[in-house]
């Protein structure tokens, strides 16, 4: 067993590594105890402890969101469930309602696994046992580890919806060597971009993650995985650390949306339009799926839900039902390429209707939306839906809608147009894009070639 670092976790990591799991506390999710303030009230992020949630539990979640929030629910790009529009008085009621319904939640550091872990015939390893052991080991640490509030750990067992492309502070990616299971430990990034630390045997995986967390703890609660001294961690791991090569290129993540064969059965992936739905629509969807025989619905990255348990002949009616409730059923839906916040329709800080703007962009500029360039529509400069830079961002302001090119929602803009002139501004951008596009060019390359100055000029041409 490796030695604990000074002031770090002195829990018995040999127990943690063996897979001993503590019971999770119901309703103890920090998001429920420390909700985030947004323009439309308080937001909580829920991480259900069971990956497969029964339609009846979804109905309960929808009812609670309507009763205690503003009725808007979201699934994030990382596959987290969010309930919006809560108040300080209603958050405890939501927590109590979830506990009463027996919907247990994960709490503490986010430890993320592929959505189909444990049932995916194509996975290298079931990520759930090591993920559970990591959560238990963190909970058992005394004194508690002081880690960045947004720190995330990815345990990627591979498979259909593997998490190679998901950024994490600390990551374990499953590998097989001579038939035996090992995990590649790395810090700060995707499988490709994270700095490799070591390859460790399955039995050492949890202790190895704890060693990285202890190093982060020693550096202070603002430090992220990218800041950790990987050489020092490798030395700390000693003989359990086998050499880890740099990761090669990885395929883009598969879309979870659409009808897919899965072993002997099929799965139906549904996208939430712009990552959001209403409690009423979610409840209607789940009632319909329940009637069609769905046994569970899982959260998935890329703002999606996975419906399991449907007989083959029920998949099509289920897709039609979902489409009628506003869910996307095809992976190539252009709106998938846009990150959209609640906007004026659901948030007091929103300066314009972001969903209507997204529909406008889909209707008039769909060829920009091939997924190669991040496009963001934000009701205000806070940029809740896409905190990092995007190729193009439309931002609501008191004086209209601004265009930010290659930046965050709050960055300097490449011009502003009145909200009622947005359609013609999009038409001009699209015309310029089509003029510059050569066959086969991804949107990202075309936008780079056009350049920020020309894009800004086209956006506000009538106003110059
Ligand atoms: S970015 Fe959107 S959701 Fe966030 S505060 Fe602004 S308008 Fe509200």
XYZ file of N, CA, C and O in Angstrom, residues 104-215:
448
model
N -32.495 7.762 -4.704
C -31.219 8.058 -4.042
C -30.293 8.795 -4.995
O -30.304 8.557 -6.210
N -29.487 9.667 -4.407
C -28.587 10.499 -5.213
C -27.148 10.303 -4.774
O -26.880 10.090 -3.591
N -26.239 10.414 -5.739
C -24.830 10.472 -5.379
C -24.536 11.848 -4.816
O -25.118 12.852 -5.246
N -23.612 11.897 -3.884
C -23.202 13.185 -3.339
C -21.684 13.304 -3.463
O -20.993 12.347 -3.782
N -21.180 14.490 -3.202
C -19.731 14.687 -3.186
C -19.137 14.813 -4.573
O -19.804 15.210 -5.530
N -17.866 14.456 -4.672
C -17.129 14.605 -5.933
C -17.830 13.821 -7.047
O -18.261 12.686 -6.843
N -17.940 14.439 -8.225
C -18.578 13.757 -9.357
C -17.647 12.671 -9.890
O -16.516 12.951 -10.284
N -18.120 11.439 -9.861
C -17.370 10.319 -10.440
C -18.239 9.781 -11.575
O -19.307 9.217 -11.340
N -17.806 10.011 -12.803
C -18.667 9.738 -13.954
C -18.244 8.471 -14.691
O -17.052 8.192 -14.835
N -19.236 7.734 -15.146
C -19.004 6.470 -15.854
C -19.813 6.489 -17.153
O -20.783 7.247 -17.264
N -19.468 5.660 -18.134
C -20.294 5.606 -19.346
C -21.740 5.227 -19.007
O -21.988 4.442 -18.079
N -22.671 5.782 -19.778
C -24.095 5.617 -19.457
C -24.535 4.155 -19.467
O -25.489 3.794 -18.788
N -23.849 3.317 -20.246
C -24.279 1.917 -20.350
C -23.345 0.971 -19.591
O -23.349 -0.242 -19.825
N -22.567 1.526 -18.668
C -21.629 0.690 -17.900
C -22.340 -0.488 -17.252
O -23.406 -0.334 -16.666
N -21.717 -1.634 -17.347
C -22.256 -2.813 -16.675
C -23.187 -3.630 -17.541
O -23.414 -4.807 -17.267
N -23.754 -3.004 -18.601
C -24.660 -3.769 -19.475
C -24.225 -3.683 -20.933
O -24.899 -4.202 -21.807
N -23.107 -3.012 -21.188
C -22.667 -2.799 -22.568
C -21.811 -3.980 -23.018
O -20.716 -4.197 -22.487
N -22.282 -4.759 -24.000
C -21.495 -5.926 -24.429
C -20.135 -5.531 -25.001
O -19.213 -6.345 -25.026
N -19.977 -4.269 -25.428
C -18.720 -3.852 -26.044
C -17.738 -3.210 -25.079
O -16.650 -2.794 -25.483
N -18.079 -3.119 -23.803
C -17.178 -2.406 -22.886
C -15.963 -3.261 -22.537
O -16.013 -4.497 -22.571
N -14.870 -2.570 -22.183
C -13.670 -3.282 -21.733
C -13.880 -3.744 -20.299
O -13.485 -4.842 -19.912
N -14.494 -2.891 -19.498
C -14.734 -3.233 -18.093
C -15.950 -2.476 -17.593
O -16.254 -1.382 -18.084
N -16.624 -3.050 -16.623
C -17.720 -2.356 -15.949
C -17.103 -1.290 -15.038
O -16.359 -1.612 -14.100
N -17.399 -0.027 -15.325
C -16.791 1.067 -14.553
C -17.493 1.296 -13.217
O -16.989 2.041 -12.375
N -18.652 0.677 -13.011
C -19.416 0.980 -11.792
C -18.710 0.555 -10.497
O -18.668 1.343 -9.548
N -18.143 -0.669 -10.407
C -17.500 -1.033 -9.132
C -16.332 -0.113 -8.751
O -16.298 0.381 -7.606
N -15.376 0.183 -9.663
C -14.326 1.113 -9.229
C -14.862 2.508 -8.923
O -14.385 3.170 -7.989
N -15.879 2.955 -9.673
C -16.443 4.286 -9.399
C -17.054 4.314 -8.000
O -16.855 5.271 -7.236
N -17.795 3.258 -7.654
C -18.406 3.200 -6.320
C -17.328 3.146 -5.243
O -17.450 3.782 -4.183
N -16.266 2.391 -5.501
C -15.187 2.279 -4.510
C -14.456 3.613 -4.346
O -14.044 3.975 -3.234
N -14.317 4.367 -5.432
C -13.678 5.695 -5.342
C -14.552 6.628 -4.502
O -14.067 7.335 -3.621
N -15.869 6.622 -4.766
C -16.772 7.479 -3.969
C -16.661 7.116 -2.488
O -16.581 7.991 -1.620
N -16.670 5.807 -2.208
C -16.613 5.365 -0.812
C -15.287 5.758 -0.172
O -15.245 6.186 0.987
N -14.207 5.630 -0.929
C -12.886 5.961 -0.379
C -12.791 7.456 -0.077
O -12.227 7.860 0.946
N -13.357 8.279 -0.956
C -13.328 9.733 -0.718
C -14.146 10.064 0.528
O -13.728 10.842 1.386
N -15.317 9.438 0.639
C -16.182 9.687 1.801
C -15.477 9.290 3.097
O -15.647 9.930 4.137
N -14.666 8.231 3.027
C -14.017 7.715 4.239
C -12.777 8.512 4.638
O -12.226 8.292 5.715
N -12.318 9.404 3.797
C -11.084 10.143 4.098
C -11.243 11.006 5.344
O -12.212 11.757 5.467
N -10.329 10.900 6.267
C -10.288 11.747 7.452
C -8.879 12.267 7.646
O -7.962 11.459 7.737
N -8.646 13.584 7.672
C -9.654 14.619 7.474
C -10.170 14.605 6.038
O -9.491 14.079 5.153
N -11.355 15.187 5.805
C -11.907 15.154 4.444
C -10.972 15.838 3.455
O -10.280 16.797 3.797
N -10.969 15.335 2.243
C -10.153 15.957 1.195
C -10.748 17.312 0.825
O -11.964 17.439 0.664
N -9.895 18.305 0.697
C -10.340 19.623 0.232
C -10.025 19.707 -1.252
O -8.864 19.806 -1.644
N -11.064 19.642 -2.058
C -10.879 19.582 -3.512
C -11.694 20.678 -4.182
O -12.660 21.191 -3.602
N -11.330 21.016 -5.403
C -12.073 22.039 -6.148
C -13.537 21.614 -6.271
O -13.822 20.446 -6.548
N -14.474 22.558 -6.070
C -15.898 22.184 -6.097
C -16.318 21.512 -7.401
O -17.192 20.665 -7.404
N -15.698 21.895 -8.503
C -16.126 21.321 -9.787
C -15.249 20.156 -10.226
O -15.317 19.729 -11.380
N -14.413 19.653 -9.315
C -13.513 18.561 -9.707
C -14.311 17.338 -10.167
O -15.323 16.990 -9.563
N -13.858 16.729 -11.237
C -14.561 15.537 -11.714
C -13.575 14.408 -11.982
O -12.427 14.641 -12.357
N -14.076 13.213 -11.753
C -13.293 12.002 -12.014
C -14.068 11.192 -13.042
O -15.279 11.001 -12.896
N -13.395 10.755 -14.079
C -14.029 9.884 -15.067
C -13.441 8.485 -14.930
O -12.220 8.321 -14.873
N -14.320 7.498 -14.826
C -13.895 6.095 -14.868
C -14.488 5.533 -16.153
O -15.704 5.338 -16.260
N -13.643 5.345 -17.144
C -14.100 5.017 -18.486
C -13.806 3.555 -18.808
O -12.667 3.198 -19.083
N -14.852 2.759 -18.746
C -14.683 1.337 -19.057
C -14.820 1.046 -20.541
O -14.780 -0.108 -20.954
N -14.998 2.089 -21.360
C -15.127 1.902 -22.806
C -16.545 1.500 -23.185
O -17.481 1.622 -22.400
N -16.697 1.025 -24.432
C -18.013 0.600 -24.898
C -18.650 1.608 -25.821
O -18.017 2.551 -26.295
N -19.948 1.399 -26.084
C -20.694 2.186 -27.063
C -20.597 3.687 -26.803
O -20.409 4.476 -27.713
N -20.778 4.072 -25.551
C -20.773 5.504 -25.216
C -19.588 5.804 -24.308
O -19.735 6.384 -23.233
N -18.409 5.406 -24.743
C -17.240 5.569 -23.878
C -16.922 7.052 -23.686
O -17.400 7.911 -24.427
N -16.158 7.343 -22.638
C -15.952 8.732 -22.227
C -14.554 9.243 -22.574
O -14.021 10.106 -21.895
N -13.976 8.721 -23.656
C -12.636 9.162 -24.050
C -12.576 10.667 -24.272
O -11.572 11.312 -23.990
N -13.666 11.238 -24.802
C -13.645 12.659 -25.161
C -14.130 13.555 -24.031
O -14.179 14.772 -24.198
N -14.495 12.988 -22.898
C -14.988 13.824 -21.796
C -13.802 14.314 -20.957
O -12.966 13.534 -20.521
N -13.753 15.614 -20.742
C -12.672 16.208 -19.949
C -12.877 15.850 -18.478
O -14.000 15.852 -17.983
N -11.794 15.520 -17.790
C -11.878 15.214 -16.359
C -10.612 15.701 -15.671
O -9.562 15.837 -16.303
N -10.716 15.969 -14.376
C -9.521 16.316 -13.606
C -8.648 15.084 -13.402
O -7.426 15.153 -13.469
N -9.304 13.975 -13.115
C -8.595 12.711 -12.919
C -9.338 11.660 -13.724
O -10.573 11.637 -13.714
N -8.626 10.824 -14.450
C -9.336 9.833 -15.243
C -8.658 8.471 -15.193
O -7.427 8.363 -15.097
N -9.512 7.458 -15.230
C -9.076 6.074 -15.387
C -9.696 5.574 -16.681
O -10.916 5.651 -16.847
N -8.877 5.088 -17.600
C -9.395 4.503 -18.835
C -8.975 3.036 -18.880
O -7.786 2.717 -18.732
N -9.949 2.173 -19.077
C -9.683 0.728 -19.037
C -8.840 0.299 -20.230
O -9.050 0.761 -21.354
N -7.877 -0.581 -19.976
C -7.088 -1.197 -21.055
C -6.916 -2.675 -20.721
O -6.919 -3.059 -19.548
N -6.782 -3.481 -21.750
C -6.508 -4.909 -21.538
C -5.082 -5.187 -21.968
O -4.647 -4.736 -23.026
N -4.348 -5.892 -21.141
C -2.996 -6.329 -21.499
C -2.913 -7.825 -21.240
O -3.092 -8.260 -20.091
N -2.669 -8.575 -22.301
C -2.619 -10.040 -22.194
C -3.859 -10.573 -21.481
O -3.778 -11.474 -20.634
N -4.991 -9.989 -21.788
C -6.256 -10.478 -21.233
C -6.578 -9.938 -19.854
O -7.693 -10.090 -19.369
N -5.607 -9.309 -19.189
C -5.864 -8.811 -17.828
C -6.302 -7.350 -17.881
O -5.902 -6.598 -18.774
N -7.122 -6.954 -16.918
C -7.640 -5.584 -16.876
C -6.675 -4.659 -16.139
O -6.263 -4.930 -15.005
N -6.337 -3.561 -16.799
C -5.538 -2.491 -16.194
C -6.287 -1.179 -16.423
O -7.217 -1.103 -17.231
N -5.847 -0.138 -15.717
C -6.442 1.191 -15.914
C -5.319 2.190 -16.160
O -4.307 2.185 -15.460
N -5.540 3.037 -17.147
C -4.567 4.098 -17.444
C -4.982 5.321 -16.635
O -6.078 5.857 -16.812
N -4.110 5.762 -15.753
C -4.387 6.905 -14.873
C -3.791 8.161 -15.495
O -2.618 8.171 -15.900
N -4.594 9.224 -15.585
C -4.107 10.469 -16.187
C -4.800 11.645 -15.519
O -5.814 11.484 -14.832
N -4.256 12.840 -15.718
C -4.793 14.026 -15.034
C -5.023 15.162 -16.013
O -4.185 15.455 -16.869
N -6.199 15.794 -15.886
C -6.450 17.069 -16.555
C -6.718 16.999 -18.036
O -5.950 17.556 -18.818
N -7.814 16.380 -18.468
C -8.148 16.429 -19.890
C -8.960 15.242 -20.352
O -9.558 14.504 -19.567
N -8.986 15.081 -21.670
C -9.628 13.919 -22.281
C -8.615 12.770 -22.291
O -7.458 12.954 -21.879
N -9.018 11.626 -22.814
C -8.056 10.517 -22.924
C -6.825 10.981 -23.688
O -5.691 10.675 -23.328
N -7.060 11.770 -24.744
C -5.961 12.216 -25.601
C -5.132 13.313 -24.943
O -3.903 13.306 -25.002
N -5.801 14.286 -24.306
C -5.075 15.476 -23.851
C -4.594 15.403 -22.406
O -3.721 16.169 -22.008
N -5.156 14.507 -21.604
C -4.745 14.439 -20.195
C -3.300 13.963 -20.104
O -2.821 13.216 -20.961
N -2.609 14.407 -19.062
C -1.213 13.988 -18.902
C -1.162 12.603 -18.267
O -1.664 12.401 -17.154
N -0.563 11.633 -18.965
C -0.542 10.273 -18.419
C 0.318 10.183 -17.166
O 1.372 10.819 -17.083
N -0.146 9.422 -16.187
C 0.625 9.219 -14.954
C 1.182 7.797 -14.930
O 2.385 7.600 -14.763
N 0.304 6.821 -15.114
C 0.750 5.425 -15.031
C -0.353 4.519 -15.535
O -1.505 4.937 -15.670
N 0.004 3.280 -15.807
C -0.987 2.216 -15.972
C -0.919 1.398 -14.689
O 0.181 1.090 -14.201
N -2.090 1.107 -14.120
C -2.103 0.372 -12.852
C -3.003 -0.849 -12.982
O -3.950 -0.860 -13.773
N -2.713 -1.864 -12.191
C -3.553 -3.064 -12.186
C -4.923 -2.715 -11.621
O -5.069 -1.751 -10.857
N -5.909 -3.516 -11.979
C -7.279 -3.268 -11.523
C -7.340 -3.126 -9.995
O -8.001 -2.240 -9.463
N -6.590 -3.976 -9.291
C -6.658 -3.951 -7.820
C -6.083 -2.654 -7.238
O -6.353 -2.310 -6.088
N -5.257 -1.943 -8.010
C -4.612 -0.724 -7.504
C -5.310 0.553 -7.976
O -4.878 1.661 -7.640
N -6.367 0.421 -8.775
C -6.930 1.596 -9.452
C -7.456 2.637 -8.463
O -7.218 3.840 -8.621
N -8.167 2.192 -7.439
C -8.763 3.156 -6.506
C -7.666 3.862 -5.705
O -7.686 5.088 -5.526
N -6.681 3.105 -5.243
C -5.579 3.715 -4.493
C -4.829 4.725 -5.360
O -4.395 5.779 -4.876
N -4.703 4.418 -6.647
C -3.986 5.331 -7.545
C -4.751 6.647 -7.699
O -4.163 7.734 -7.677
N -6.075 6.559 -7.840
C -6.885 7.789 -7.936
C -6.764 8.586 -6.638
O -6.609 9.813 -6.644
N -6.812 7.881 -5.511
C -6.689 8.570 -4.216
C -5.349 9.293 -4.097
O -5.263 10.376 -3.514
N -4.304 8.712 -4.676
C -2.989 9.367 -4.617
C -3.029 10.703 -5.360
O -2.449 11.696 -4.906
N -3.735 10.746 -6.496
C -3.852 12.014 -7.234
C -4.672 13.011 -6.416
O -4.319 14.191 -6.302
N -5.757 12.533 -5.816
C -6.611 13.435 -5.031
C -5.854 13.984 -3.824
O -6.012 15.147 -3.448
N -5.035 13.152 -3.214
C -4.234 13.625 -2.075
C -3.257 14.705 -2.521
O -3.040 15.695 -1.819
N -2.689 14.515 -3.704
C -1.768 15.534 -4.226
C -2.517 16.841 -4.457
O -2.019 17.927 -4.136
